[in-house]
PDB file of C-alpha atoms in Angstrom:
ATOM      1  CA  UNK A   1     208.081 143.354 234.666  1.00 49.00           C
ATOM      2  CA  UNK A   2     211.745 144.145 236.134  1.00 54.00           C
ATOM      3  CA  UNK A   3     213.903 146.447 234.074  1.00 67.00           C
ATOM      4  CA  UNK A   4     217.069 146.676 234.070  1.00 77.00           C
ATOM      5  CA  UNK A   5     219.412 149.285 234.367  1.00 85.00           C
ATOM      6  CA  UNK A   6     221.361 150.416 231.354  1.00 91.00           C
ATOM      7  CA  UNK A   7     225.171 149.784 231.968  1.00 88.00           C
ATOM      8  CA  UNK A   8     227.869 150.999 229.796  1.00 89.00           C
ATOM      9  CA  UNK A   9     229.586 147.806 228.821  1.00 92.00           C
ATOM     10  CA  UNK A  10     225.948 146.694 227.815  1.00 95.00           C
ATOM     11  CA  UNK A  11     224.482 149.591 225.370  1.00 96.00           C
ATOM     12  CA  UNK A  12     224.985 151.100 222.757  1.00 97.00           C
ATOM     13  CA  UNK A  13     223.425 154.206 220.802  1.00 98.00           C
ATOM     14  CA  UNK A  14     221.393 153.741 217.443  1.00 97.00           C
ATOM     15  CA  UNK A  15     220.749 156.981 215.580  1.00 97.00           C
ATOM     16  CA  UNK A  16     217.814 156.341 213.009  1.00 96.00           C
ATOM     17  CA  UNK A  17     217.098 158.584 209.682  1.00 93.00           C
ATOM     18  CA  UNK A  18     217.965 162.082 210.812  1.00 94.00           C
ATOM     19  CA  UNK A  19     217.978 162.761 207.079  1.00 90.00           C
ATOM     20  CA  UNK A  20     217.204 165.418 204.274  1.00 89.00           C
ATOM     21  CA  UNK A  21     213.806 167.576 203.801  1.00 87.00           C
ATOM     22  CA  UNK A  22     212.401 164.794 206.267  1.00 90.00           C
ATOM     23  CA  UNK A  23     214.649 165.988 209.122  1.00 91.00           C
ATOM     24  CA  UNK A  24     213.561 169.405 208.322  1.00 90.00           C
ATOM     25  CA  UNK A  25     209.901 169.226 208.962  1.00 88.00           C
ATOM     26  CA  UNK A  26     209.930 167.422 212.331  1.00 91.00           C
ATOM     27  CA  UNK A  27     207.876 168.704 215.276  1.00 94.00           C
ATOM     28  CA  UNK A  28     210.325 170.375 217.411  1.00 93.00           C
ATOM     29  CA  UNK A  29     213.351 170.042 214.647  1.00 93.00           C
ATOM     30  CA  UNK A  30     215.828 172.020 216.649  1.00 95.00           C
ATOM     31  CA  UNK A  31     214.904 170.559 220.249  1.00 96.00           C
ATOM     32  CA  UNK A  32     215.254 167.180 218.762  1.00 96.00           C
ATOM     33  CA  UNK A  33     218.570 168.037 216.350  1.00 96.00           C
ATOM     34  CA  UNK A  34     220.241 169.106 219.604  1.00 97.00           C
ATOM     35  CA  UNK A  35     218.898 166.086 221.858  1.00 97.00           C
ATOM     36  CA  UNK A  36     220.800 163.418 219.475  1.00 97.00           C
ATOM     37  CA  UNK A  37     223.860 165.904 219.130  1.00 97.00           C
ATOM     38  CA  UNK A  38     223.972 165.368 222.749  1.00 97.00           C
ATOM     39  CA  UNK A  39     223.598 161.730 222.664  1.00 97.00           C
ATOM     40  CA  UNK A  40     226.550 161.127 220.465  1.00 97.00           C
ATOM     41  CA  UNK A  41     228.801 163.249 221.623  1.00 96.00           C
ATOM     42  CA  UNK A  42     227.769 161.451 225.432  1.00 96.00           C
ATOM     43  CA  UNK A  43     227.554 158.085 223.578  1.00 97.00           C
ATOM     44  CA  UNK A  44     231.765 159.103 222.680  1.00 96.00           C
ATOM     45  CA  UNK A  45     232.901 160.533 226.023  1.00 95.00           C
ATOM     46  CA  UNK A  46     231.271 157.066 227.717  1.00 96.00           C
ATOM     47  CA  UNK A  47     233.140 154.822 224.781  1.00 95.00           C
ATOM     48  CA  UNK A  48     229.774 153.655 223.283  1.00 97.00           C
ATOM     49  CA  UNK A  49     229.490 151.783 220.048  1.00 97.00           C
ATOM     50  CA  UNK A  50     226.970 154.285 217.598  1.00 97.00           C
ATOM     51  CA  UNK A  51     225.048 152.211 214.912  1.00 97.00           C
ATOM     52  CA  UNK A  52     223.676 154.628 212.161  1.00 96.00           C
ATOM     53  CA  UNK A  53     221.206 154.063 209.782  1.00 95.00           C
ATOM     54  CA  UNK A  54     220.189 156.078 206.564  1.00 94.00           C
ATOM     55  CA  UNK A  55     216.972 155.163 204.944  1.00 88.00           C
ATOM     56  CA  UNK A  56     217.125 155.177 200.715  1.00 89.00           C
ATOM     57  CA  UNK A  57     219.698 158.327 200.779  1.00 83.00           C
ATOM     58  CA  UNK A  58     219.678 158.465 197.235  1.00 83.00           C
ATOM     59  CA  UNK A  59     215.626 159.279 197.690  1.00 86.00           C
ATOM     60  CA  UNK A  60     216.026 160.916 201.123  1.00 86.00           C
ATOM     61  CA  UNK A  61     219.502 162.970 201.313  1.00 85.00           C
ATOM     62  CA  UNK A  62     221.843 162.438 203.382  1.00 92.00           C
ATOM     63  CA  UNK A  63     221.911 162.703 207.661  1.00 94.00           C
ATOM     64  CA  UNK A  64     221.454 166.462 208.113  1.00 92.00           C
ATOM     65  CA  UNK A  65     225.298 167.886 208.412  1.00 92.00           C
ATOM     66  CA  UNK A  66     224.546 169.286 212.516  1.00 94.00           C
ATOM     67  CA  UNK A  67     224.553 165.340 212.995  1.00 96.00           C
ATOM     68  CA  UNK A  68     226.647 163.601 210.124  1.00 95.00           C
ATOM     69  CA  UNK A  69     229.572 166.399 211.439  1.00 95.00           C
ATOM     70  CA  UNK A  70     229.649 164.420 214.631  1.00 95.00           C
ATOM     71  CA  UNK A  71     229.927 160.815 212.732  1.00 94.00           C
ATOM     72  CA  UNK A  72     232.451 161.302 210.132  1.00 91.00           C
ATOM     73  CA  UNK A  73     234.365 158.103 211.743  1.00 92.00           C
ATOM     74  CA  UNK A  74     231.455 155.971 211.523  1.00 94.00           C
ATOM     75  CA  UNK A  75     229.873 154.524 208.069  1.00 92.00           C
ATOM     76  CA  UNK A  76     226.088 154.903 207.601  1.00 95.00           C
ATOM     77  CA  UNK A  77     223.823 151.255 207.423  1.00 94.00           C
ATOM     78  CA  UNK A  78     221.950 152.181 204.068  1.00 92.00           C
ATOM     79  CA  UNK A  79     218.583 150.667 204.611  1.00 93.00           C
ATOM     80  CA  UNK A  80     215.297 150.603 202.010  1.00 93.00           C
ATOM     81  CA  UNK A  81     212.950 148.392 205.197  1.00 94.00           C
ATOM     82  CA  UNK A  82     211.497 150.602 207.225  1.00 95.00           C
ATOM     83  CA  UNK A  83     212.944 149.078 210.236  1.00 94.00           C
ATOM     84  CA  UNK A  84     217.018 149.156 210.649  1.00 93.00           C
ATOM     85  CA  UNK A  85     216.674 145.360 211.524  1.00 91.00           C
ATOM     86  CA  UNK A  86     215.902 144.739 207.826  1.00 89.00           C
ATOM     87  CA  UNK A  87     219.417 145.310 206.892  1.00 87.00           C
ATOM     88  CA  UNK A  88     221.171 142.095 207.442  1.00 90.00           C
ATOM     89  CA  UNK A  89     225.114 143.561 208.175  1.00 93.00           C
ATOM     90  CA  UNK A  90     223.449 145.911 210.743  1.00 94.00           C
ATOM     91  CA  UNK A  91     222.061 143.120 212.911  1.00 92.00           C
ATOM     92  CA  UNK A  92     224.978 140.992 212.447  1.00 95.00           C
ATOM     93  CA  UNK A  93     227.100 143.947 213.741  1.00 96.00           C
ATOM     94  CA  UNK A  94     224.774 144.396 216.626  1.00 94.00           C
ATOM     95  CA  UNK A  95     225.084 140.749 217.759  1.00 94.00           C
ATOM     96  CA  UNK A  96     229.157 140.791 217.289  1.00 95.00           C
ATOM     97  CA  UNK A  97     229.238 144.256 219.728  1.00 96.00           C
ATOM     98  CA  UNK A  98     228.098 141.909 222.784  1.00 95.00           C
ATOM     99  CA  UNK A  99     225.772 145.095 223.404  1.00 96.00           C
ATOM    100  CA  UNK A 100     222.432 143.924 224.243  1.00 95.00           C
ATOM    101  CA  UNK A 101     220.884 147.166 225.223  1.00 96.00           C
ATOM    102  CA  UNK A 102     220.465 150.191 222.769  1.00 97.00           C
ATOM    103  CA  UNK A 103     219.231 153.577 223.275  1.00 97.00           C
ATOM    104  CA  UNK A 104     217.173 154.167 219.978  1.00 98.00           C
ATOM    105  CA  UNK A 105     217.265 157.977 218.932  1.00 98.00           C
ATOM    106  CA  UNK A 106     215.900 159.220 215.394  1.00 97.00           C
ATOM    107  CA  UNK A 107     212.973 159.742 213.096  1.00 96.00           C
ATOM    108  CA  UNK A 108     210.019 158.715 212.425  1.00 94.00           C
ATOM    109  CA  UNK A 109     208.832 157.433 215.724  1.00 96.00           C
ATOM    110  CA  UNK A 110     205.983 156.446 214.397  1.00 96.00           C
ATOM    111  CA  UNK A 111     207.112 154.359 211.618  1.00 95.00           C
ATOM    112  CA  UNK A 112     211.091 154.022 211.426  1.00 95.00           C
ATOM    113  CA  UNK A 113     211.782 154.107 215.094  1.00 96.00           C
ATOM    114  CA  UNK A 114     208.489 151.968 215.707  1.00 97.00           C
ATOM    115  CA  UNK A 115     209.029 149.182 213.743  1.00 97.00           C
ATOM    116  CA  UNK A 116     213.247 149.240 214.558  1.00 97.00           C
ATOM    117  CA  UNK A 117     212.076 149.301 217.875  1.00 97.00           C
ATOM    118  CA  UNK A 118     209.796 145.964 218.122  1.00 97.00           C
ATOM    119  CA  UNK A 119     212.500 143.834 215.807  1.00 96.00           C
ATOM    120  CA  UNK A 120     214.557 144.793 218.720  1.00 96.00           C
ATOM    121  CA  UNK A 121     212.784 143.675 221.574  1.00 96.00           C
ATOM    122  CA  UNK A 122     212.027 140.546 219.485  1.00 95.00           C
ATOM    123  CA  UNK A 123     215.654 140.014 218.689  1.00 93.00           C
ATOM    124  CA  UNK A 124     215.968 140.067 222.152  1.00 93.00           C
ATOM    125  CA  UNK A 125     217.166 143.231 222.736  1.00 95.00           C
ATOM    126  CA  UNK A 126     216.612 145.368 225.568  1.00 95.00           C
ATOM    127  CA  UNK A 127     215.445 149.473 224.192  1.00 97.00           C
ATOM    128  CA  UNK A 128     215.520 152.839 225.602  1.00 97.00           C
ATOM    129  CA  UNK A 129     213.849 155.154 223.412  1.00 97.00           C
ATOM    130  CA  UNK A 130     214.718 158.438 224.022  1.00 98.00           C
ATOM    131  CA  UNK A 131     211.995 160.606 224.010  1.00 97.00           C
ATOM    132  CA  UNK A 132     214.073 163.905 223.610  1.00 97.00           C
ATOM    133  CA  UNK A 133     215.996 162.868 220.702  1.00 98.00           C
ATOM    134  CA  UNK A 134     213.035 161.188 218.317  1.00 98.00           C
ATOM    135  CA  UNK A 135     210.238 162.561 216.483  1.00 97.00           C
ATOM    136  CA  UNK A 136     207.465 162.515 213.764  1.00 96.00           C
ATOM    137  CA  UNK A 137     206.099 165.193 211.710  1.00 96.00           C
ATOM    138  CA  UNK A 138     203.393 165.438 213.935  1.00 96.00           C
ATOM    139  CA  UNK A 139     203.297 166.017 217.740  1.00 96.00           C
ATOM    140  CA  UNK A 140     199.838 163.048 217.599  1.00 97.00           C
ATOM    141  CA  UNK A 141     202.126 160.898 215.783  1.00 96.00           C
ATOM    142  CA  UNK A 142     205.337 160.808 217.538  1.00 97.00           C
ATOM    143  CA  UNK A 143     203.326 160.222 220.903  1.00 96.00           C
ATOM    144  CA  UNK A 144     200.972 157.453 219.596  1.00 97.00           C
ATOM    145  CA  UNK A 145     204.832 155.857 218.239  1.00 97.00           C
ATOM    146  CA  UNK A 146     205.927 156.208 221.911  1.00 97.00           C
ATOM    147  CA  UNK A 147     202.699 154.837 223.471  1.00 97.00           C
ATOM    148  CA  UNK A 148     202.847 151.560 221.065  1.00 97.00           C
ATOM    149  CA  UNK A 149     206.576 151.185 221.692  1.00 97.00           C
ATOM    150  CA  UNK A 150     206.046 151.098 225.699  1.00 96.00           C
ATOM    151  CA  UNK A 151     203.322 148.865 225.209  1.00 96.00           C
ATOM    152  CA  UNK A 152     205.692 146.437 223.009  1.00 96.00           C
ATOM    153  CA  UNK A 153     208.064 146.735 226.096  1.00 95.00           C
ATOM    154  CA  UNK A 154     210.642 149.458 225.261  1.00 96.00           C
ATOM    155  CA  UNK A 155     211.672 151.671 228.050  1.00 95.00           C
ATOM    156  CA  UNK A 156     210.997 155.464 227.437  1.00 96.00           C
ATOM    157  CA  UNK A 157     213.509 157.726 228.929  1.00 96.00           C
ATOM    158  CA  UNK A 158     215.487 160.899 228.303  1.00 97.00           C
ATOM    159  CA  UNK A 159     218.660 162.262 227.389  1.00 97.00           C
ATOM    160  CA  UNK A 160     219.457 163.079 231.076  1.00 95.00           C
ATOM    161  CA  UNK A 161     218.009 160.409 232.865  1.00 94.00           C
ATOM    162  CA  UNK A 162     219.743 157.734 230.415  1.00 96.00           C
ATOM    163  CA  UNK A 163     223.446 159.084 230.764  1.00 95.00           C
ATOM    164  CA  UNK A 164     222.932 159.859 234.558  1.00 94.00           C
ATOM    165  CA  UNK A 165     221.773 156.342 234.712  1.00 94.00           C
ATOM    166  CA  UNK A 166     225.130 154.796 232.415  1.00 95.00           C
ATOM    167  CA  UNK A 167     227.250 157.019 234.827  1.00 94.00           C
ATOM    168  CA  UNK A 168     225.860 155.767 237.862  1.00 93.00           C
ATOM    169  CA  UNK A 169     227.793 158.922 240.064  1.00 91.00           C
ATOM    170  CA  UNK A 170     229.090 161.934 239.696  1.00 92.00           C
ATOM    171  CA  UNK A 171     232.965 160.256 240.442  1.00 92.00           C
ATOM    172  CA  UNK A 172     232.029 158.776 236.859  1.00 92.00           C
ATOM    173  CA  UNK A 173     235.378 160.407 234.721  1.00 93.00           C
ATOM    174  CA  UNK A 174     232.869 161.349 232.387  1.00 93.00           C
ATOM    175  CA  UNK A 175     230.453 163.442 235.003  1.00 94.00           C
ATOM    176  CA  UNK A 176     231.812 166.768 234.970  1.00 94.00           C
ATOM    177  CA  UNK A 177     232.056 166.545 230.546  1.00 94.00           C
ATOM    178  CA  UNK A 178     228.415 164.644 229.805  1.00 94.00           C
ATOM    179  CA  UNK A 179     226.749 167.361 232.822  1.00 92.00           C
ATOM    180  CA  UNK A 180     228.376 170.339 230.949  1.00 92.00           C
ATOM    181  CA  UNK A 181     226.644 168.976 227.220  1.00 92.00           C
ATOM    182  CA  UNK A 182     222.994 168.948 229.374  1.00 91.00           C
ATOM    183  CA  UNK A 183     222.790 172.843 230.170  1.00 86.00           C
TER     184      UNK A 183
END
């Protein structure tokens, strides 16, 4: 199977549930906190549409405030389906962006990310999960969500190897700004 190369006219970044108590007992919380800062403040230097998604926020809370700080000019997709493709405005959205490739970042990989993830690919999409910047409550969990989302075709990558690969060189504008957020 060829994959493709993620290009910046192409993808955008999907931030998934990063909300409340949840958020809080995540293996690795402040590893993975940081990875998705990261990503959207990359996602805005490169000029990347962000699509983000709270699940039930009334039950949940809110996206925790180290990541909603960073959105405050973006409105939340309020979702109650597990996967972010079960909110109807979200996918129509997605199609009217022209971006068919999304780097998926959030939480639960196991469930949220996992099931966003195959409505994706079967919507045609192409997906990089980023393994830096999703989790589960569980280390067993988040790496059996990552195992069944390669198998369903999603490309796994990481925070640095997806921007390095959107920039494409380090004459990129964006190079000397996106390098300085990865040390």
């Amino acid at each position: 199977m060829k994959i493709d190369m993620f290009e910046m006219d192409k993808t955008a970044l999907m931030v998934i549930d990063v909300q409340g108590r949840l958020a809080q007992m995540m293996h690795r919380k402040k590893f993975l906190i940081e990875q998705i800062q990261i990503m959207i403040h990359a996602a805005k230097l490169l000029d990347l549409p962000i699509f983000w998604l709270e699940q039930y926020p009334q039950g949940l809370g809110e996206t925790v405030d180290e990541i909603k700080q960073l959105m405050q000019d973006i409105k939340p997709y309020e979702k109650i389906s597990f996967s972010s493709c079960g909110q109807q405005q979200l996918l129509t959205d997605l199609r009217s962006s022209g971006r068919s490739q999304l780097i998926v970042t959030g939480i639960e990989s196991h469930v949220c990310v996992y099931q966003t993830v195959l409505d994706l690919l079967d919507g045609q999409f192409q997906v990089a999960v980023n393994q830096d910047a999703v989790s589960s409550r569980t280390k067993a969990n988040k790496n059996l969500g990552m195992a069944r989302m390669q198998q369903a075709g999603a490309t796994i990558t990481s925070t640095e190897m997806v921007l390095f690969e959107l920039m494409r060189t380090a004459e990129h504008p964006s190079f000397k700004q996106i390098s300085k957020l990865l040390k």
